[in-house]
């Protein structure tokens, strides 16, 4: 009996180890000396580990965060750990279109190039339903902000080509659907699904952006980082969070950063521009994630 239990335990352990192994790590040796990277929401979570890794590769890193205190603390940690002093904080509130515009203006004025843009910041929950622009807050932060930011910085990206844009999406997009009327009215949207819907918008936008930038030296990817232990779930009761963190199948934020790094750094993946990546390889999206008519229409909403 004990032998049977032990065997069962070992088999489960073996499956977990194999599965964790399949998550993949970024093996690129690319050095980023002389290159500039913008990462949104990198004071914590997955974005922080992306910033840390790219700092080790000597990139100039612009930390696009909303909270000066948290961002400066993270910045000092990265500088202390990597010795890279080219880490700068530029404030932006991604829930405000005006703030995104001002941020982009500062970047265009102060930076001579932009090699990699990583739209990482995202929220799953918000206490305020509508932003000052009258947009559903989760939509504003997860979709409209990266949409506007990417478009405002596109010329700079193109003049720095070959360049890359990465959108951090989620497998959650698979239960999402785009209803245009809901983007500006949270009451219409199914509260449980808004996050999924915004992540579907990320997938579609990546495809449409890839189409629009074809031949211009800008490669674009959307990424599912994996189910990661981060502050994304900060709105949930602490007991639920504690249980989730102990779940052995959850990635750490550092493991979650790997697919983003793979898309930002690996050589020879330009031909897959527009695709959706998970575990450091191309992955499939839901059928709605391939609807190019909706993808095009998304371009006309803001
Ligand atoms: N964790 C997962 O399991 C998982 C799974 C699939 C996809 N993702 C995606 O991965 C990305 C990173 O999430 P994470 O898990 O690392 O979450 P996180 O730990 O909560 O980090 C999110 C980051 O976004 C920033 N942010 C949120 N709202 C912002 C705003 N209005 N303006 C500027 N910055 C803002 C946060 O800043 P503050 O610290 O100031 O709030 C924080 O730095 C998200 O796009 C998320 O959807 C995560
Ligand atoms: C960011 O913008 C939102 C929506 O307009 C606003 O409610 C919030 O107070 C702003 N946050 C910060 C830190 O400026
Ligand atoms: C990222 O997603 C945003 C919002 O969905 C979109 O506007 C932007 O073009 C996307 N960028 C890339 C590289 O896909
Ligand atoms: C979320 O889903 C649950 C269960 O399906 C449902 O009862 C609830 O009304 C939903 N919440 C919102 C805000 O739509």
XYZ file of C-alpha atoms and ligand atoms in Angstrom:
392
model
C 0.000 0.000 0.000
C 2.720 2.435 1.042
C 4.676 1.424 -2.041
C 1.679 2.252 -4.194
C 1.255 5.680 -2.618
C 4.947 6.349 -3.002
C 4.859 5.285 -6.658
C 1.849 7.518 -7.271
C 3.611 10.410 -5.586
C 6.747 9.905 -7.686
C 4.734 9.764 -10.888
C 2.977 13.028 -10.046
C 6.312 14.601 -9.116
C 7.802 13.407 -12.403
C 4.910 14.895 -14.396
C 5.247 18.214 -12.576
C 8.997 18.319 -13.194
C 8.523 17.517 -16.904
C 5.835 20.140 -17.190
C 7.904 22.794 -15.466
C 10.741 21.874 -17.786
C 8.504 22.497 -20.828
C 8.074 26.133 -19.784
C 11.287 27.058 -21.554
C 13.925 29.629 -20.788
C 15.326 32.376 -22.944
C 18.728 31.164 -24.074
C 19.616 34.164 -26.236
C 23.073 35.629 -25.685
C 22.099 38.938 -27.320
C 23.849 41.960 -25.850
C 21.955 45.264 -25.896
C 24.773 47.784 -25.580
C 23.650 50.990 -27.300
C 20.005 49.839 -27.456
C 17.044 51.434 -25.716
C 14.120 49.515 -24.246
C 10.838 50.741 -22.767
C 9.036 48.407 -20.355
C 5.681 49.409 -18.891
C 4.807 48.373 -15.341
C 8.235 47.014 -14.439
C 8.468 48.024 -10.795
C 7.204 44.577 -9.798
C 6.091 41.192 -11.139
C 7.079 39.840 -14.518
C 8.104 43.253 -15.843
C 10.673 43.675 -13.087
C 12.463 40.476 -14.074
C 12.371 41.453 -17.735
C 13.999 44.780 -16.810
C 16.597 43.062 -14.637
C 17.593 40.626 -17.375
C 17.839 43.354 -20.020
C 19.870 45.516 -17.618
C 22.411 42.679 -17.363
C 22.607 42.861 -21.160
C 23.643 46.533 -20.955
C 20.469 48.047 -22.420
C 19.355 51.573 -21.645
C 16.069 50.893 -19.865
C 13.177 53.288 -19.510
C 10.940 52.148 -16.698
C 7.435 53.365 -17.566
C 5.619 53.155 -14.249
C 2.891 55.060 -12.464
C 4.221 55.165 -8.914
C 7.458 57.143 -8.480
C 8.297 55.675 -5.101
C 7.909 52.044 -6.170
C 9.629 52.670 -9.505
C 12.647 54.400 -7.978
C 13.046 51.623 -5.403
C 13.003 49.016 -8.187
C 15.387 51.122 -10.259
C 17.930 51.318 -7.419
C 17.707 47.548 -6.932
C 18.375 46.911 -10.619
C 21.317 49.323 -10.694
C 22.804 47.790 -7.532
C 22.461 44.260 -8.873
C 23.641 44.823 -12.443
C 25.949 47.837 -12.206
C 24.090 49.260 -15.237
C 23.503 52.969 -14.574
C 21.482 53.561 -17.736
C 18.200 52.840 -15.988
C 15.741 55.710 -15.990
C 12.257 56.136 -14.620
C 9.656 58.025 -16.659
C 6.281 58.422 -15.025
C 3.149 57.331 -16.878
C -0.371 56.497 -15.759
C -1.644 54.011 -18.318
C -5.225 54.569 -17.222
C -5.054 58.093 -18.636
C -4.748 58.865 -22.337
C -3.349 62.305 -21.559
C -0.620 60.786 -19.433
C 0.246 58.325 -22.222
C 0.463 61.200 -24.726
C 2.707 63.254 -22.425
C 4.928 60.246 -21.802
C 5.307 59.580 -25.532
C 6.093 63.254 -26.174
C 8.877 63.178 -23.583
C 10.328 60.007 -25.071
C 10.294 61.394 -28.611
C 11.932 64.608 -27.421
C 14.585 63.036 -25.191
C 15.441 59.686 -26.779
C 17.250 59.278 -30.057
C 16.160 55.667 -30.579
C 13.835 52.915 -29.393
C 14.739 49.303 -30.115
C 12.293 47.344 -27.984
C 8.906 48.329 -26.565
C 7.409 45.914 -24.062
C 3.756 46.596 -23.227
C 3.720 44.608 -20.016
C 1.593 46.551 -17.523
C -1.839 45.127 -16.965
C -4.581 44.880 -14.391
C -7.185 42.249 -13.694
C -9.335 44.324 -11.402
C -9.983 47.974 -10.703
C -12.041 49.709 -8.065
C -12.817 52.568 -10.395
C -14.973 51.478 -13.306
C -14.458 54.387 -15.688
C -11.387 56.508 -16.416
C -11.322 60.272 -16.868
C -11.598 59.561 -20.601
C -14.843 57.659 -20.134
C -13.277 54.294 -20.932
C -13.731 51.059 -19.003
C -10.685 51.154 -16.702
C -9.397 47.662 -17.450
C -9.795 48.279 -21.183
C -8.068 51.650 -20.880
C -5.073 50.197 -19.067
C -4.670 46.858 -20.845
C -5.659 47.814 -24.372
C -6.116 51.523 -25.184
C -2.886 52.594 -23.456
C -0.609 50.149 -25.305
C -2.528 50.889 -28.504
C -1.931 54.616 -28.230
C 1.606 54.282 -26.932
C 2.686 51.883 -29.680
C 1.207 54.095 -32.374
C 2.774 57.264 -30.980
C 6.180 55.597 -30.800
C 5.973 53.764 -34.119
C 8.048 56.293 -36.072
C 10.824 56.101 -33.501
C 10.651 52.292 -33.591
C 10.767 52.290 -37.375
C 13.715 54.666 -37.521
C 15.558 52.354 -35.106
C 14.736 49.182 -37.112
C 15.197 46.300 -36.699
C 13.022 46.845 -33.645
C 10.454 44.858 -31.732
C 7.191 45.416 -29.912
C 5.926 42.879 -27.425
C 2.476 42.767 -25.921
C 1.965 40.789 -22.799
C -1.363 39.053 -23.313
C -2.692 35.904 -21.647
C -4.226 32.512 -22.411
C -7.184 34.143 -20.663
C -7.937 35.722 -24.055
C -9.430 32.382 -25.085
C -12.630 33.054 -23.167
C -12.696 36.675 -24.314
C -14.722 38.344 -27.020
C -14.706 41.893 -28.331
C -17.882 43.877 -27.982
C -17.077 47.386 -29.038
C -19.886 48.971 -27.040
C -18.417 47.537 -23.818
C -15.112 49.307 -24.141
C -16.719 52.484 -22.995
C -19.289 51.074 -20.629
C -18.216 48.696 -17.869
C -21.807 47.979 -16.888
C -22.434 46.235 -20.189
C -19.388 44.034 -19.981
C -19.469 40.808 -18.025
C -17.236 41.816 -15.104
C -15.594 38.412 -15.049
C -14.623 38.588 -18.662
C -13.317 42.112 -19.144
C -9.732 41.025 -18.462
C -10.046 38.212 -21.008
C -11.579 40.596 -23.517
C -8.715 43.083 -23.202
C -6.184 40.288 -23.588
C -7.969 39.190 -26.776
C -7.643 42.785 -27.996
C -3.865 42.497 -27.399
C -3.671 39.362 -29.560
C -5.682 40.918 -32.387
C -3.773 44.178 -32.293
C -0.497 42.371 -32.518
C -1.668 40.630 -35.699
C -2.941 43.830 -37.266
C 0.172 45.771 -36.259
C 2.325 43.061 -37.815
C 0.366 43.492 -41.037
C 0.767 47.250 -40.936
C 4.488 47.189 -40.206
C 5.389 44.394 -42.612
C 8.667 45.141 -44.365
C 9.369 48.098 -42.080
C 11.701 46.280 -39.747
C 9.388 46.220 -36.753
C 8.505 42.737 -35.465
C 5.581 42.346 -33.108
C 4.619 39.523 -30.799
C 1.984 38.842 -28.187
C 2.937 36.686 -25.241
C 1.327 34.501 -22.617
C 3.841 34.621 -19.754
C 2.224 31.705 -17.931
C 0.305 31.543 -14.676
C 2.685 33.459 -12.424
C 2.928 34.355 -8.778
C 2.755 38.177 -8.990
C 0.764 41.104 -7.665
C -1.752 40.721 -10.495
C -4.018 38.958 -8.018
C -3.612 41.602 -5.302
C -7.357 42.311 -5.241
C -8.204 38.771 -4.148
C -8.649 37.823 -0.475
C -5.260 37.104 1.096
C -6.223 33.500 1.871
C -6.938 32.824 -1.787
C -3.646 34.481 -2.722
C -1.721 32.433 -0.180
C -3.246 29.222 -1.525
C -2.430 30.230 -5.070
C 1.191 30.979 -4.248
C 1.680 27.536 -2.796
C 0.290 25.911 -5.905
C 3.303 23.998 -7.222
C 2.342 24.529 -10.826
C 2.579 28.300 -10.747
C 5.528 30.089 -12.314
C 7.656 32.598 -10.475
C 7.741 36.103 -11.972
C 11.256 35.361 -13.198
C 10.067 32.239 -15.014
C 7.187 34.271 -16.398
C 9.654 36.754 -17.888
C 11.296 34.107 -20.101
C 8.891 34.112 -23.054
C 8.925 37.922 -23.168
C 12.730 37.851 -23.200
C 12.687 35.192 -25.904
C 10.516 37.413 -28.122
C 12.605 40.497 -27.354
C 15.997 38.931 -27.953
C 16.057 35.740 -30.014
C 17.509 36.004 -33.467
C 15.640 34.752 -36.514
C 12.088 34.930 -35.191
C 11.153 37.994 -37.264
C 9.293 35.789 -39.751
C 6.768 34.969 -37.034
C 5.875 38.629 -36.488
C 2.269 38.988 -35.339
C 2.213 35.589 -33.668
C 1.263 34.646 -30.131
C 3.962 33.028 -27.977
C 3.818 30.878 -24.871
C 6.623 28.878 -23.200
C 9.141 30.397 -25.647
C 7.374 29.039 -28.734
C 4.566 30.018 -31.089
C 1.244 29.019 -29.596
C -2.308 28.946 -30.865
C -4.923 31.572 -30.102
C -8.660 31.163 -29.975
C -10.500 31.486 -33.301
C -11.537 34.972 -32.199
C -7.847 35.745 -31.841
C -7.503 35.297 -35.607
C -10.447 37.443 -36.693
C -8.688 40.054 -38.819
C -11.903 41.981 -39.483
C -12.260 42.678 -35.764
C -8.513 43.384 -35.550
C -8.837 46.084 -38.222
C -11.901 47.566 -36.613
C -10.065 47.875 -33.293
C -7.878 50.417 -35.030
C -10.844 52.691 -35.550
C -12.195 52.821 -32.012
C -9.926 55.320 -30.285
N 0.581 36.723 -13.391
C -0.034 35.938 -14.257
O -0.378 34.808 -13.960
C -0.286 36.428 -15.658
C -0.860 35.535 -16.574
C -1.103 35.976 -17.869
C -0.776 37.280 -18.229
N -0.230 38.132 -17.310
C 0.082 39.504 -17.753
O 1.401 39.833 -17.395
C 1.503 41.258 -17.287
C 2.281 41.623 -16.039
O 1.522 41.242 -14.923
P 2.113 40.734 -13.539
O 1.564 39.386 -13.339
O 3.555 40.950 -13.466
O 1.284 41.720 -12.550
P 1.758 42.760 -11.425
O 2.757 42.125 -10.526
O 0.486 43.253 -10.830
O 2.449 43.927 -12.254
C 1.688 44.807 -13.050
C 2.456 46.076 -13.307
O 1.637 46.969 -14.073
C 1.641 48.247 -13.453
N 0.428 49.013 -13.727
C -0.848 48.664 -13.468
N -1.684 49.666 -13.805
C -0.918 50.675 -14.286
C -1.198 51.988 -14.757
N -2.442 52.482 -14.812
N -0.170 52.759 -15.164
C 1.094 52.286 -15.100
N 1.426 51.069 -14.659
C 0.422 50.266 -14.243
C 1.763 47.934 -11.976
O 2.187 49.086 -11.263
P 1.859 49.287 -9.671
O 2.806 48.392 -8.933
O 2.092 50.725 -9.436
O 0.434 48.878 -9.478
C 2.815 46.829 -12.027
O 4.094 47.375 -12.186
C 0.068 41.794 -17.325
O -0.183 42.323 -18.605
C -0.764 40.562 -17.087
O -2.026 40.663 -17.688
C 0.035 37.728 -16.040
C -4.591 57.424 -13.272
O -5.694 57.710 -14.085
C -6.911 57.234 -13.555
C -8.005 57.323 -14.608
O -8.094 58.540 -15.227
C -7.216 58.028 -12.288
O -8.459 57.610 -11.730
C -6.082 57.743 -11.294
O -6.281 58.499 -10.123
C -4.729 58.072 -11.896
N -3.700 57.550 -11.014
C -2.574 58.196 -10.765
C -1.602 57.551 -9.872
O -2.330 59.301 -11.271
C -0.286 45.701 -28.366
O -1.604 45.763 -27.985
C -2.144 47.050 -28.118
C -3.504 47.047 -27.517
O -4.213 45.871 -27.775
C -2.086 47.443 -29.580
O -2.586 48.703 -29.771
C -0.653 47.430 -30.041
O -0.582 47.716 -31.405
C -0.085 46.071 -29.795
N 1.283 45.996 -30.148
C 1.784 44.923 -30.671
C 3.201 44.866 -30.967
O 1.112 43.993 -30.936
C -19.199 36.425 -12.668
O -19.535 35.063 -12.843
C -20.421 34.556 -11.877
C -20.538 33.063 -12.077
O -20.600 32.733 -13.437
C -21.752 35.292 -11.999
O -22.668 34.803 -11.060
C -21.519 36.769 -11.752
O -22.706 37.498 -11.957
C -20.451 37.314 -12.692
N -20.087 38.649 -12.288
C -20.225 39.695 -13.091
C -19.835 41.014 -12.540
O -20.632 39.584 -14.213
